[in-house]
PDB file of C-alpha atoms in Angstrom:
ATOM      1  CA  PHE A 200      93.841  72.830 106.170  1.00 34.00           C
ATOM      2  CA  CYS A 201      96.244  75.916 105.488  1.00 40.00           C
ATOM      3  CA  CYS A 202      96.880  76.372 109.491  1.00 40.00           C
ATOM      4  CA  GLY A 203      98.825  72.938 109.559  1.00 39.00           C
ATOM      5  CA  CYS A 204      95.928  71.467 111.935  1.00 43.00           C
ATOM      6  CA  THR A 205      94.269  68.323 111.147  1.00 43.00           C
ATOM      7  CA  ASP A 206      90.930  69.124 112.136  1.00 45.00           C
ATOM      8  CA  GLY A 207      90.101  72.135 109.711  1.00 44.00           C
ATOM      9  CA  GLY A 208      90.382  74.938 112.947  1.00 43.00           C
ATOM     10  CA  GLY A 209      88.861  74.947 116.638  1.00 43.00           C
ATOM     11  CA  GLY A 210      85.643  73.146 116.911  1.00 44.00           C
ATOM     12  CA  ASP A 211      83.833  71.636 120.318  1.00 47.00           C
ATOM     13  CA  ASP A 212      86.278  69.520 121.488  1.00 47.00           C
ATOM     14  CA  ASP A 213      88.834  72.746 122.005  1.00 43.00           C
ATOM     15  CA  ALA A 214      86.334  74.604 123.896  1.00 42.00           C
ATOM     16  CA  GLU A 215      85.792  71.868 126.321  1.00 43.00           C
ATOM     17  CA  ARG A 216      89.661  71.791 126.542  1.00 40.00           C
ATOM     18  CA  GLY A 217      89.928  75.631 127.264  1.00 42.00           C
ATOM     19  CA  VAL A 218      91.448  76.320 124.171  1.00 38.00           C
ATOM     20  CA  THR A 219      90.833  79.130 122.135  1.00 36.00           C
ATOM     21  CA  THR A 220      91.553  79.518 118.258  1.00 33.00           C
ATOM     22  CA  ASP A 221      92.675  82.634 116.529  1.00 37.00           C
ATOM     23  CA  LEU A 222      90.909  83.571 113.297  1.00 40.00           C
ATOM     24  CA  GLY A 223      91.422  79.835 112.031  1.00 41.00           C
ATOM     25  CA  SER A 224      95.152  79.736 113.047  1.00 41.00           C
ATOM     26  CA  ARG A 225      96.703  77.086 115.384  1.00 43.00           C
ATOM     27  CA  PRO A 226      94.798  76.965 118.670  1.00 47.00           C
ATOM     28  CA  LEU A 227      96.436  78.669 121.227  1.00 45.00           C
ATOM     29  CA  PRO A 228      96.586  77.682 125.685  1.00 49.00           C
ATOM     30  CA  PRO A 229      94.841  79.380 127.866  1.00 51.00           C
ATOM     31  CA  GLU A 230      96.063  82.501 129.081  1.00 49.00           C
ATOM     32  CA  ALA A 231      98.659  82.506 131.811  1.00 47.00           C
ATOM     33  CA  GLY A 232      97.023  82.341 135.303  1.00 48.00           C
ATOM     34  CA  SER A 233      93.422  80.922 134.446  1.00 49.00           C
ATOM     35  CA  GLU A 234      91.810  77.791 135.716  1.00 54.00           C
ATOM     36  CA  GLY A 235      93.043  74.721 133.979  1.00 51.00           C
ATOM     37  CA  ALA A 236      95.949  76.470 132.289  1.00 50.00           C
ATOM     38  CA  ALA A 237      98.593  73.648 131.815  1.00 53.00           C
ATOM     39  CA  LYS A 238     102.353  74.180 132.336  1.00 56.00           C
ATOM     40  CA  ILE A 239     103.812  72.897 129.180  1.00 54.00           C
ATOM     41  CA  PRO A 240     107.774  72.457 129.517  1.00 58.00           C
ATOM     42  CA  PRO A 241     109.855  73.930 126.791  1.00 59.00           C
ATOM     43  CA  ALA A 242     110.891  71.476 124.278  1.00 58.00           C
ATOM     44  CA  ALA A 243     114.710  70.671 124.452  1.00 64.00           C
ATOM     45  CA  ASP A 244     117.057  72.487 121.778  1.00 62.00           C
ATOM     46  CA  PRO A 245     118.662  69.919 119.807  1.00 63.00           C
ATOM     47  CA  ARG A 246     121.580  72.371 118.587  1.00 64.00           C
ATOM     48  CA  PRO A 247     125.037  71.746 120.357  1.00 66.00           C
ATOM     49  CA  ALA A 248     125.491  73.596 123.318  1.00 67.00           C
ATOM     50  CA  GLU A 249     128.384  75.937 121.803  1.00 64.00           C
ATOM     51  CA  VAL A 250     126.027  76.919 118.932  1.00 58.00           C
ATOM     52  CA  LEU A 251     123.265  77.773 121.383  1.00 61.00           C
ATOM     53  CA  ALA A 252     125.925  79.975 123.742  1.00 65.00           C
ATOM     54  CA  ALA A 253     127.496  82.121 120.825  1.00 60.00           C
ATOM     55  CA  PRO A 254     125.982  85.396 120.474  1.00 61.00           C
ATOM     56  CA  PRO A 255     123.707  85.843 117.523  1.00 60.00           C
ATOM     57  CA  ALA A 256     125.740  87.246 114.491  1.00 59.00           C
ATOM     58  CA  VAL A 257     122.837  89.222 113.331  1.00 58.00           C
ATOM     59  CA  ALA A 258     124.923  92.589 113.339  1.00 56.00           C
ATOM     60  CA  ASP A 259     127.609  91.110 111.130  1.00 60.00           C
ATOM     61  CA  ALA A 260     125.300  89.662 108.710  1.00 62.00           C
ATOM     62  CA  PRO A 261     125.664  91.321 105.100  1.00 70.00           C
ATOM     63  CA  LYS A 262     122.348  92.643 103.978  1.00 72.00           C
ATOM     64  CA  LYS A 263     120.810  90.834 101.143  1.00 77.00           C
ATOM     65  CA  ALA A 264     119.042  92.907  98.317  1.00 80.00           C
ATOM     66  CA  VAL A 265     115.827  92.239  97.612  1.00 85.00           C
ATOM     67  CA  LEU A 266     115.404  91.849  93.496  1.00 86.00           C
ATOM     68  CA  ARG A 267     111.972  92.237  92.272  1.00 90.00           C
ATOM     69  CA  GLU A 268     111.236  90.568  88.722  1.00 91.00           C
ATOM     70  CA  THR A 269     109.124  92.237  86.566  1.00 92.00           C
ATOM     71  CA  ILE A 270     107.821  90.270  83.261  1.00 94.00           C
ATOM     72  CA  PHE A 271     106.423  92.131  79.979  1.00 94.00           C
ATOM     73  CA  GLU A 272     105.575  92.064  76.701  1.00 94.00           C
ATOM     74  CA  VAL A 273     106.451  94.488  73.872  1.00 93.00           C
ATOM     75  CA  VAL A 274     104.952  94.575  70.639  1.00 91.00           C
ATOM     76  CA  MET A 275     106.891  95.444  67.682  1.00 88.00           C
ATOM     77  CA  PRO A 276     104.781  96.388  64.657  1.00 85.00           C
ATOM     78  CA  PRO A 277     105.403  94.936  61.152  1.00 86.00           C
ATOM     79  CA  GLY A 278     107.663  96.697  58.587  1.00 79.00           C
ATOM     80  CA  GLU A 279     110.516  98.994  60.226  1.00 67.00           C
ATOM     81  CA  GLY A 280     113.412  96.965  59.265  1.00 80.00           C
ATOM     82  CA  LYS A 281     115.637  95.011  61.989  1.00 86.00           C
ATOM     83  CA  LEU A 282     114.955  94.330  65.432  1.00 90.00           C
ATOM     84  CA  GLY A 283     117.916  96.107  66.642  1.00 91.00           C
ATOM     85  CA  LEU A 284     118.640  94.054  69.759  1.00 92.00           C
ATOM     86  CA  VAL A 285     122.341  93.020  70.722  1.00 93.00           C
ATOM     87  CA  VAL A 286     121.785  89.627  72.857  1.00 94.00           C
ATOM     88  CA  ALA A 287     124.179  87.087  74.079  1.00 94.00           C
ATOM     89  CA  LYS A 288     122.855  83.708  74.622  1.00 92.00           C
ATOM     90  CA  GLN A 289     122.218  82.343  77.905  1.00 91.00           C
ATOM     91  CA  GLN A 290     120.917  79.153  79.110  1.00 86.00           C
ATOM     92  CA  HIS A 291     117.074  80.030  79.335  1.00 87.00           C
ATOM     93  CA  CYS A 292     116.837  83.387  77.615  1.00 93.00           C
ATOM     94  CA  LEU A 293     118.535  86.051  75.218  1.00 94.00           C
ATOM     95  CA  TYR A 294     120.464  88.701  77.339  1.00 95.00           C
ATOM     96  CA  VAL A 295     120.137  92.118  76.245  1.00 95.00           C
ATOM     97  CA  ARG A 296     123.515  93.702  75.916  1.00 96.00           C
ATOM     98  CA  GLY A 297     122.390  97.097  73.519  1.00 95.00           C
ATOM     99  CA  LEU A 298     120.029  98.474  71.130  1.00 93.00           C
ATOM    100  CA  ALA A 299     121.326  98.867  67.612  1.00 91.00           C
ATOM    101  CA  GLY A 300     118.697 101.199  66.435  1.00 86.00           C
ATOM    102  CA  GLY A 301     115.457  99.568  64.509  1.00 88.00           C
ATOM    103  CA  LYS A 302     112.255  98.493  66.039  1.00 89.00           C
ATOM    104  CA  ALA A 303     113.758  98.268  69.475  1.00 90.00           C
ATOM    105  CA  GLU A 304     115.084 101.834  69.739  1.00 91.00           C
ATOM    106  CA  LYS A 305     111.652 102.942  67.860  1.00 90.00           C
ATOM    107  CA  TRP A 306     109.716 100.907  70.523  1.00 90.00           C
ATOM    108  CA  ASN A 307     111.160 102.965  73.343  1.00 92.00           C
ATOM    109  CA  GLU A 308     110.736 106.093  71.863  1.00 92.00           C
ATOM    110  CA  SER A 309     107.124 105.852  71.162  1.00 91.00           C
ATOM    111  CA  CYS A 310     106.422 103.596  74.576  1.00 90.00           C
ATOM    112  CA  PRO A 311     105.285 106.487  77.256  1.00 90.00           C
ATOM    113  CA  ASP A 312     105.815 103.862  80.219  1.00 91.00           C
ATOM    114  CA  GLU A 313     109.494 103.923  80.803  1.00 90.00           C
ATOM    115  CA  LEU A 314     109.102 101.160  82.722  1.00 90.00           C
ATOM    116  CA  ARG A 315     108.302  99.131  79.866  1.00 91.00           C
ATOM    117  CA  HIS A 316     111.525 100.154  77.437  1.00 94.00           C
ATOM    118  CA  ILE A 317     113.920  97.697  76.269  1.00 95.00           C
ATOM    119  CA  ARG A 318     117.114  97.960  78.695  1.00 95.00           C
ATOM    120  CA  VAL A 319     120.255  96.692  78.679  1.00 95.00           C
ATOM    121  CA  GLY A 320     120.259  93.800  81.172  1.00 94.00           C
ATOM    122  CA  ASP A 321     116.677  92.587  80.211  1.00 95.00           C
ATOM    123  CA  CYS A 322     116.371  88.868  79.467  1.00 95.00           C
ATOM    124  CA  LEU A 323     114.556  87.668  76.584  1.00 95.00           C
ATOM    125  CA  ILE A 324     112.127  84.438  77.363  1.00 95.00           C
ATOM    126  CA  GLY A 325     109.793  84.577  74.746  1.00 94.00           C
ATOM    127  CA  ALA A 326     108.722  85.230  71.403  1.00 92.00           C
ATOM    128  CA  ASN A 327     105.375  85.573  69.449  1.00 90.00           C
ATOM    129  CA  GLY A 328     104.080  83.578  72.511  1.00 88.00           C
ATOM    130  CA  ILE A 329     106.395  80.813  72.646  1.00 88.00           C
ATOM    131  CA  GLN A 330     108.732  80.445  75.499  1.00 89.00           C
ATOM    132  CA  ALA A 331     111.940  78.569  74.442  1.00 84.00           C
ATOM    133  CA  ASP A 332     115.646  78.377  75.166  1.00 87.00           C
ATOM    134  CA  SER A 333     117.930  80.721  73.777  1.00 89.00           C
ATOM    135  CA  ALA A 334     118.978  79.051  70.637  1.00 90.00           C
ATOM    136  CA  LEU A 335     115.231  78.648  69.419  1.00 90.00           C
ATOM    137  CA  LEU A 336     114.641  82.279  70.488  1.00 91.00           C
ATOM    138  CA  LEU A 337     117.407  83.317  68.496  1.00 91.00           C
ATOM    139  CA  ASP A 338     116.501  81.305  65.347  1.00 89.00           C
ATOM    140  CA  MET A 339     112.847  82.506  65.564  1.00 88.00           C
ATOM    141  CA  LEU A 340     113.699  85.861  65.929  1.00 88.00           C
ATOM    142  CA  SER A 341     116.146  85.966  63.192  1.00 86.00           C
ATOM    143  CA  LYS A 342     113.327  84.477  60.683  1.00 85.00           C
ATOM    144  CA  SER A 343     110.877  86.992  61.907  1.00 82.00           C
ATOM    145  CA  GLY A 344     111.740  89.409  59.091  1.00 79.00           C
ATOM    146  CA  ASP A 345     109.263  92.123  58.506  1.00 82.00           C
ATOM    147  CA  SER A 346     106.474  90.769  60.428  1.00 87.00           C
ATOM    148  CA  GLU A 347     104.884  91.695  63.874  1.00 89.00           C
ATOM    149  CA  VAL A 348     107.208  90.159  66.684  1.00 89.00           C
ATOM    150  CA  ARG A 349     105.518  89.894  70.098  1.00 93.00           C
ATOM    151  CA  ILE A 350     109.079  89.253  72.629  1.00 94.00           C
ATOM    152  CA  MET A 351     108.434  88.992  76.603  1.00 95.00           C
ATOM    153  CA  LEU A 352     111.193  90.386  78.286  1.00 95.00           C
ATOM    154  CA  ARG A 353     112.358  89.688  82.370  1.00 95.00           C
ATOM    155  CA  ARG A 354     113.842  92.660  83.969  1.00 94.00           C
ATOM    156  CA  LEU A 355     115.125  91.913  87.698  1.00 90.00           C
ATOM    157  CA  SER A 356     115.382  95.456  89.480  1.00 85.00           C
TER     158      SER A 356
END
């Protein structure tokens, strides 16, 4: 019932009433001027008269930027020292404020896909398959030592 109707799309009853259905969408009224076409009065607009009389403010409205969310995983191999991430705790993520050498910079140097490079502004939302709040993530990462670390990052662009 994706179109909002209750009968699952136009059936034989619709054909008898002269209503056609457009590829499973809501039934459409017959063409204007055809036999049996019913004149349907427009519905009353519930908005106040001063709102209806005001010109639309489309030209003055600021355009909103559309943000795209990308989520990706970075696998940092065991060894190679510290992670090298400078982060700030936020409620549900660790905000990447900078890179300080270590595994993070080595990842960026070795990864051919620049879209998967760790950047300032990325949000670390998970580590080693676990999504958690920032305090738990920070604790997990600080205890990772020289083991492999898989981090999940979210980027808005």
